[in-house]
Structures are given as structure tokens and as C-alpha cells.
PDB file of C-alpha atoms and ligand atoms in Angstrom:
ATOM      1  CA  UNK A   1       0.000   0.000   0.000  1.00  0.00           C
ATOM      2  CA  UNK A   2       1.094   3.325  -0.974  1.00  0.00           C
ATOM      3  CA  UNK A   3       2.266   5.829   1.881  1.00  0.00           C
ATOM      4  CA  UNK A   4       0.523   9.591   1.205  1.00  0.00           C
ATOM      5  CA  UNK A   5       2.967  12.147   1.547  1.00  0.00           C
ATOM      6  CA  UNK A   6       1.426  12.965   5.579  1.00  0.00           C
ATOM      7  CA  UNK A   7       2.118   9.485   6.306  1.00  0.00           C
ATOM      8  CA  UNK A   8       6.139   9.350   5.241  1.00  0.00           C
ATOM      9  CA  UNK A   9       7.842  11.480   8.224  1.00  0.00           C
ATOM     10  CA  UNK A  10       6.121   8.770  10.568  1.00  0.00           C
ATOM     11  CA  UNK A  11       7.334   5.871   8.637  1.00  0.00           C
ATOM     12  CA  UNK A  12       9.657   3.845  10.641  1.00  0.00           C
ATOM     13  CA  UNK A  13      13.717   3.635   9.229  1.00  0.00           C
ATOM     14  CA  UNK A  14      12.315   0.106   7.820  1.00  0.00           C
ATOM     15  CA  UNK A  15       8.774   0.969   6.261  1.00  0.00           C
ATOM     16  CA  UNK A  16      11.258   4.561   4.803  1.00  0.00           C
ATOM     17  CA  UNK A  17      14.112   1.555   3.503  1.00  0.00           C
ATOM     18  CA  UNK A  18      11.363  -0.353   2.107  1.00  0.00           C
ATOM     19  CA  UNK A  19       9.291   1.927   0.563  1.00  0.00           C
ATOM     20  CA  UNK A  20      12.220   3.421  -1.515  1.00  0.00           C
ATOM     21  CA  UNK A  21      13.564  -0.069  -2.482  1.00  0.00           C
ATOM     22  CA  UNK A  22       9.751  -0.684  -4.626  1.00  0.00           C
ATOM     23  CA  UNK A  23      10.205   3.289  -5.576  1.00  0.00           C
ATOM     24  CA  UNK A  24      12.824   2.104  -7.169  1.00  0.00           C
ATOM     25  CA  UNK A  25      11.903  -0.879  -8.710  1.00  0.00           C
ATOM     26  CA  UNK A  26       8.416   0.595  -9.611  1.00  0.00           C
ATOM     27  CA  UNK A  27       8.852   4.085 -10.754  1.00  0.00           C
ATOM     28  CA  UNK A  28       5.244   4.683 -11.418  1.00  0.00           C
ATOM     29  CA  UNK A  29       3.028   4.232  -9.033  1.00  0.00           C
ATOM     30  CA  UNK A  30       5.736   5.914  -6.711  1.00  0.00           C
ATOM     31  CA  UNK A  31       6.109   8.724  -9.146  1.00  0.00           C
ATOM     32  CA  UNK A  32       5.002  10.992  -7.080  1.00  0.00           C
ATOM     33  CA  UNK A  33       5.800   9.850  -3.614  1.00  0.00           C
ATOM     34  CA  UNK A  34       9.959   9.066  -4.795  1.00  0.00           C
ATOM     35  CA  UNK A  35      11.203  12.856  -4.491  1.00  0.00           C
ATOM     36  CA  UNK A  36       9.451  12.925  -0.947  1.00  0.00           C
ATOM     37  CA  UNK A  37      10.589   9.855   0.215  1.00  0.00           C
ATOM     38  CA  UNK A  38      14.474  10.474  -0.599  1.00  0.00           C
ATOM     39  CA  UNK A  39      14.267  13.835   0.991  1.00  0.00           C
ATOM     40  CA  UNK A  40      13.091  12.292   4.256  1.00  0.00           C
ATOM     41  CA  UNK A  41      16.164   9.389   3.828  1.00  0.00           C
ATOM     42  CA  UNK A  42      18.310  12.308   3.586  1.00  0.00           C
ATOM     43  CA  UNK A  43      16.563  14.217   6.558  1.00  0.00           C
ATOM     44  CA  UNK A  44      17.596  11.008   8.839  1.00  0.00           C
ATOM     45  CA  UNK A  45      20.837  10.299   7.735  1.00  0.00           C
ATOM     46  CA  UNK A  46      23.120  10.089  10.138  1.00  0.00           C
ATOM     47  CA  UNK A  47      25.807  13.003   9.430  1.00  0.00           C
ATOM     48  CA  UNK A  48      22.512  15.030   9.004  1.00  0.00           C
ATOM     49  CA  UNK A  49      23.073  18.501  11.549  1.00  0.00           C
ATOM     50  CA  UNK A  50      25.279  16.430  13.448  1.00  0.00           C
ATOM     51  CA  UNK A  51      26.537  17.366  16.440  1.00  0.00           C
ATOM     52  CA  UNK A  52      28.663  15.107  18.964  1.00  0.00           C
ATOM     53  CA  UNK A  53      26.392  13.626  22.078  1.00  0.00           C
ATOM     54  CA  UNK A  54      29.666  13.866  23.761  1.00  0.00           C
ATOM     55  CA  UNK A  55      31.739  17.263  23.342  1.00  0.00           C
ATOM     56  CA  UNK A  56      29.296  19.360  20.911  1.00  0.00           C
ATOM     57  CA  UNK A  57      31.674  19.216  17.486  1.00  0.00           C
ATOM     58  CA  UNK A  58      30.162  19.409  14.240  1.00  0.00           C
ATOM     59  CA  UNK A  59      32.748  17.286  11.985  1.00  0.00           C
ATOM     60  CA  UNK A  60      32.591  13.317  11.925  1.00  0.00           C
ATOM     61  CA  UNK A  61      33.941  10.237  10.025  1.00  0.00           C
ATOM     62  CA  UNK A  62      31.972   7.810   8.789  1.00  0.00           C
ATOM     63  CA  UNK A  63      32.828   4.000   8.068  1.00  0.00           C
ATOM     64  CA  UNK A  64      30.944   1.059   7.346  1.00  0.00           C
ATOM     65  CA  UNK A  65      30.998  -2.391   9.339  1.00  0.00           C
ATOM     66  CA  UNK A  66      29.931  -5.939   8.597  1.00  0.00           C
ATOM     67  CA  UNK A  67      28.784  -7.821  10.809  1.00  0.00           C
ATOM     68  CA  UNK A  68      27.280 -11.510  10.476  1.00  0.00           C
ATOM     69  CA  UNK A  69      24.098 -12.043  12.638  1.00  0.00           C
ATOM     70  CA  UNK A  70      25.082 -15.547  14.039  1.00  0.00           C
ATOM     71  CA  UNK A  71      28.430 -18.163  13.948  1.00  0.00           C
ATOM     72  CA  UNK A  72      26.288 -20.011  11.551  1.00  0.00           C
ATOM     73  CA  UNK A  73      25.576 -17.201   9.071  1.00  0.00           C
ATOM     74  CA  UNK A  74      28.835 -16.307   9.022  1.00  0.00           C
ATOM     75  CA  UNK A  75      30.045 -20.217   6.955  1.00  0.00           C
ATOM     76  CA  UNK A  76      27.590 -19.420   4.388  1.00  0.00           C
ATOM     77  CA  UNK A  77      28.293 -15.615   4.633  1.00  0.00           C
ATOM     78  CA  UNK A  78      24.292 -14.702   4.072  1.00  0.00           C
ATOM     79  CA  UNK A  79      22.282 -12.474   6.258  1.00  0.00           C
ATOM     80  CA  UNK A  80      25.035 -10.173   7.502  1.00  0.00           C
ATOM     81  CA  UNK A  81      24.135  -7.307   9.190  1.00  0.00           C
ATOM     82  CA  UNK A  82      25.880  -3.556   8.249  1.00  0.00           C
ATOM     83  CA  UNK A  83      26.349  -0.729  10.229  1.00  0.00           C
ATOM     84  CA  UNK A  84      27.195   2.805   9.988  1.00  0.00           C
ATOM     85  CA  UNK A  85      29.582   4.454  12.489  1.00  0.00           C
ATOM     86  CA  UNK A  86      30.066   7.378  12.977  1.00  0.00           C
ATOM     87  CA  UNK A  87      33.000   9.276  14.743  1.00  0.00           C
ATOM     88  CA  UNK A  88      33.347  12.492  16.249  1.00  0.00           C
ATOM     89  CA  UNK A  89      36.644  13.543  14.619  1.00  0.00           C
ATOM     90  CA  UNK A  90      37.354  15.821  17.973  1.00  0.00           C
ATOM     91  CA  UNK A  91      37.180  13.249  20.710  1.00  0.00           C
ATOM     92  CA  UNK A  92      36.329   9.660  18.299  1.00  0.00           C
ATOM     93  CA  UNK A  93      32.415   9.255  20.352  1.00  0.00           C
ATOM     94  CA  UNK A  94      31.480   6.391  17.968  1.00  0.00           C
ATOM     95  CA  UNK A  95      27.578   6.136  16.887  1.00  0.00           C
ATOM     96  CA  UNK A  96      26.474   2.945  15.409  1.00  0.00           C
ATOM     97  CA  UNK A  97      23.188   3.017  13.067  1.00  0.00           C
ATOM     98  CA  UNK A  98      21.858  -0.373  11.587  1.00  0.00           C
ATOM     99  CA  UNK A  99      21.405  -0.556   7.682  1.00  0.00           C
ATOM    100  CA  UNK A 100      20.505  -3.409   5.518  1.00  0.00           C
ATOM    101  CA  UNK A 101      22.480  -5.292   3.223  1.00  0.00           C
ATOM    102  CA  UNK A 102      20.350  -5.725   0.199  1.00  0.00           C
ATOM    103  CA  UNK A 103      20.220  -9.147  -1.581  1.00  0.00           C
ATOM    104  CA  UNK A 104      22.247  -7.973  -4.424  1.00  0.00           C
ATOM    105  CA  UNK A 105      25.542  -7.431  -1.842  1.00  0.00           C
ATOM    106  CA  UNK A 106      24.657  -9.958   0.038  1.00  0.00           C
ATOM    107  CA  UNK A 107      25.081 -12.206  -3.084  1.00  0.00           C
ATOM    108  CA  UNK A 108      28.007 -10.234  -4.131  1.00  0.00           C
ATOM    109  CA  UNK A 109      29.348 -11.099  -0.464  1.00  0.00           C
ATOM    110  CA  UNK A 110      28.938 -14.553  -1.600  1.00  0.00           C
ATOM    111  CA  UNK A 111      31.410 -14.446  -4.773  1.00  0.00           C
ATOM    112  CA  UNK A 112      33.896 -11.892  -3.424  1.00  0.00           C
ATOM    113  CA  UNK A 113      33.796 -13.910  -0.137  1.00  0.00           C
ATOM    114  CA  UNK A 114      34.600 -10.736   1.645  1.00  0.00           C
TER     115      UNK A 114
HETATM  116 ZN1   ZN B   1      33.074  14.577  20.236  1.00  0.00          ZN
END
């Protein structure tokens, strides 16, 4: 079901992820909706008006890290989990933020075997 553009800035980081993804993949019904959606990504993005929990500076480092959700996962390299941390570059306060691997690098995970 389509979000209206009210509904998007109470979407949860998931339903936002999600409803992107079938933008995406179905530019016309979300014609409309695609412009608004990405703006709201952007308004949540991490590095957006940051400002460190810890000593109040405004400039940050970002890296990515993989993480697989259980021992087993890990053999067959599926399922990992990915976060986003990021770094105060005055006093390194680290912020985690969960994202999700999407099936195409989870398969590329699989043939790079990183
Ligand atoms: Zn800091």
C-alpha cells in the first residue's frame, strides 16, 4: 500500500528503507511519492546537523561495518548485518546506526567472499 505524503515522516527507518527499495523498482506508481521519500532518507541520515552527544563538534567520520548475525551465518556468509559508524573527529564518540544489506551485496558477499 502506498504511503501519502502525511504518512512518510512517521514511517519507521524500515517501512522509509522499504518503501524506496519498490520506488525504485516501480517508478510509477511511486512517481510521485519518490522525491518525498528520498528527501526524508536524507533528513535522517546520520551526518545530518550532526553534532557530537559527547563534546558538541560538528565534523565526523563515517565507516561502514559488517557484521554476520550468528556463527552459523557467518560459513555461508548470508544475512550479515551492516552498520554505519560514525566518529566524532574531535574526541572519536562512535555512533552505530543499523542498515541493511540488500540481496544484491549480500550475493556479491557470496562471490567476493569478503
Ligand atoms: Zn566529540
Amino acid at each position: 500500500m502506498l504511503p501519502t505524503r502525511d504518512d512518510i515522516p512517521s514511517l519507521s527507518h524500515r517501512e522509509l528503507t522499504e518503501h524506496l527499495r519498490l520506488a525504485r523498482a516501480n517508478p510509477g506508481p511511486y512517481a510521485e511519492l519518490r522525491e518525498a521519500l528520498e528527501c526524508e532518507q536524507a533528513a535522517r541520515s546520520p551526518g545530518t546537523n550532526y553534532c557530537c552527544p559527547k563534546c558538541g563538534h560538528d565534523s565526523f567520520e563515517r565507516s561502514e561495518i559488517r557484521t554476520a548475525r550468528s556463527p552459523l551465518s557467518s560459513l555461508f556468509n548470508v544475512q550479515s548485518a551492516r552498520y554505519t559508524a560514525v566518529v566524532c573527529s574531535c574526541c572519536a564518540f562512535t555512533e552505530f546506526y543499523q542498515g541493511q544489506v540488500s540481496a544484491g551485496a549480500q550475493a556479491l558477499d557470496l562471490i567476493l567472499g569478503s
